[in-house]
Amino acid sequence: MKVLFFATIRDLTGCKETQVPAPPSVRDLLEALSVRYGFAFRRKALEGTEPSPELIVLVNGHHIAHLRGGDTPLSEGDQVSLFPVIGGG
């Protein structure tokens, strides 16, 4: 499956996208990416074992808040996009 990184998340990974074998859920994906990209990524992506409120996760263009959150299932053909929450006005 394809994972796309945007803005400061891209800075943490050093790449704009990667291919990974599809894990069972979004939570498992974030755990695996944390192992690959290190503590700074983990701090931004996870709050304990749950997706961080500082991270926007889209699965095939749908926000996980409107799916099953960290339990959202993943499969090989999926595309996951990771964005930081950005405030301003």
mmCIF file of C-alpha atoms in Angstrom:
data_model
loop_
_atom_site.group_PDB
_atom_site.id
_atom_site.type_symbol
_atom_site.label_atom_id
_atom_site.label_comp_id
_atom_site.label_asym_id
_atom_site.label_seq_id
_atom_site.Cartn_x
_atom_site.Cartn_y
_atom_site.Cartn_z
ATOM 1 C CA MET A 1 0.000 0.000 0.000
ATOM 2 C CA LYS A 2 1.066 3.597 -0.530
ATOM 3 C CA VAL A 3 1.613 6.087 2.305
ATOM 4 C CA LEU A 4 1.930 9.788 1.447
ATOM 5 C CA PHE A 5 3.542 12.340 3.788
ATOM 6 C CA PHE A 6 2.763 16.076 3.757
ATOM 7 C CA ALA A 7 4.229 19.269 5.286
ATOM 8 C CA THR A 8 6.089 18.713 8.576
ATOM 9 C CA ILE A 9 5.337 14.984 8.499
ATOM 10 C CA ARG A 10 7.380 14.832 5.297
ATOM 11 C CA ASP A 11 10.208 16.608 7.140
ATOM 12 C CA LEU A 12 10.142 13.887 9.823
ATOM 13 C CA THR A 13 10.301 11.026 7.325
ATOM 14 C CA GLY A 14 12.642 12.599 4.787
ATOM 15 C CA CYS A 15 10.452 11.394 1.911
ATOM 16 C CA LYS A 16 7.135 12.246 0.294
ATOM 17 C CA GLU A 17 5.852 8.693 0.017
ATOM 18 C CA THR A 18 6.614 5.076 0.772
ATOM 19 C CA GLN A 19 5.255 1.648 -0.031
ATOM 20 C CA VAL A 20 4.588 -0.753 2.856
ATOM 21 C CA PRO A 21 2.824 -4.089 3.217
ATOM 22 C CA ALA A 22 -0.689 -3.326 4.478
ATOM 23 C CA PRO A 23 -0.962 -3.868 8.227
ATOM 24 C CA PRO A 24 -4.344 -4.792 9.749
ATOM 25 C CA SER A 25 -5.228 -1.257 10.912
ATOM 26 C CA VAL A 26 -4.256 2.415 10.913
ATOM 27 C CA ARG A 27 -2.956 2.005 14.460
ATOM 28 C CA ASP A 28 -0.650 -0.813 13.322
ATOM 29 C CA LEU A 29 0.519 1.292 10.374
ATOM 30 C CA LEU A 30 1.441 4.216 12.643
ATOM 31 C CA GLU A 31 3.309 1.844 14.979
ATOM 32 C CA ALA A 32 5.274 0.370 12.047
ATOM 33 C CA LEU A 33 6.077 3.810 10.638
ATOM 34 C CA SER A 34 7.227 4.914 14.103
ATOM 35 C CA VAL A 35 9.725 2.068 14.173
ATOM 36 C CA ARG A 36 10.952 3.037 10.705
ATOM 37 C CA TYR A 37 11.118 6.831 11.189
ATOM 38 C CA GLY A 38 11.963 7.128 14.883
ATOM 39 C CA PHE A 39 10.956 8.946 18.025
ATOM 40 C CA ALA A 40 10.168 12.336 16.464
ATOM 41 C CA PHE A 41 7.677 10.682 14.106
ATOM 42 C CA ARG A 42 6.171 8.641 16.962
ATOM 43 C CA ARG A 43 5.723 11.757 19.084
ATOM 44 C CA LYS A 44 3.765 13.435 16.249
ATOM 45 C CA ALA A 45 1.813 10.364 15.081
ATOM 46 C CA LEU A 46 0.789 8.587 18.267
ATOM 47 C CA GLU A 47 -0.606 9.482 21.643
ATOM 48 C CA GLY A 48 0.018 6.323 23.605
ATOM 49 C CA THR A 49 -1.287 3.677 21.222
ATOM 50 C CA GLU A 50 -3.901 5.891 19.544
ATOM 51 C CA PRO A 51 -3.471 8.185 16.527
ATOM 52 C CA SER A 52 -2.467 11.625 17.776
ATOM 53 C CA PRO A 53 -4.965 14.489 17.570
ATOM 54 C CA GLU A 54 -2.049 16.406 15.963
ATOM 55 C CA LEU A 55 -2.205 14.106 12.914
ATOM 56 C CA ILE A 56 -4.774 13.986 10.129
ATOM 57 C CA VAL A 57 -5.009 10.498 8.657
ATOM 58 C CA LEU A 58 -6.913 9.912 5.427
ATOM 59 C CA VAL A 59 -7.556 6.430 4.056
ATOM 60 C CA ASN A 60 -8.500 6.591 0.394
ATOM 61 C CA GLY A 61 -9.456 10.238 0.920
ATOM 62 C CA HIS A 62 -11.636 9.633 3.990
ATOM 63 C CA HIS A 63 -10.683 10.977 7.433
ATOM 64 C CA ILE A 64 -10.340 8.152 9.964
ATOM 65 C CA ALA A 65 -12.552 10.144 12.362
ATOM 66 C CA HIS A 66 -15.418 9.302 9.977
ATOM 67 C CA LEU A 67 -14.354 5.652 9.707
ATOM 68 C CA ARG A 68 -13.199 3.538 12.665
ATOM 69 C CA GLY A 69 -10.378 5.743 13.976
ATOM 70 C CA GLY A 70 -7.219 3.801 14.769
ATOM 71 C CA ASP A 71 -9.144 0.571 14.163
ATOM 72 C CA THR A 72 -9.806 1.491 10.516
ATOM 73 C CA PRO A 73 -8.845 -1.624 8.530
ATOM 74 C CA LEU A 74 -6.289 -1.394 5.749
ATOM 75 C CA SER A 75 -5.684 -3.493 2.649
ATOM 76 C CA GLU A 76 -3.038 -3.676 -0.071
ATOM 77 C CA GLY A 77 -4.749 -1.324 -2.537
ATOM 78 C CA ASP A 78 -5.272 1.487 -0.017
ATOM 79 C CA GLN A 79 -3.630 4.892 -0.024
ATOM 80 C CA VAL A 80 -3.004 6.564 3.328
ATOM 81 C CA SER A 81 -2.194 10.270 3.558
ATOM 82 C CA LEU A 82 -0.665 11.805 6.696
ATOM 83 C CA PHE A 83 -0.938 15.545 7.374
ATOM 84 C CA PRO A 84 -0.084 17.605 10.451
ATOM 85 C CA VAL A 85 -2.859 19.632 12.032
ATOM 86 C CA ILE A 86 -2.098 23.246 11.147
ATOM 87 C CA GLY A 87 -3.754 26.147 12.902
ATOM 88 C CA GLY A 88 -3.954 29.717 11.863
ATOM 89 C CA GLY A 89 -6.251 32.309 10.620
#
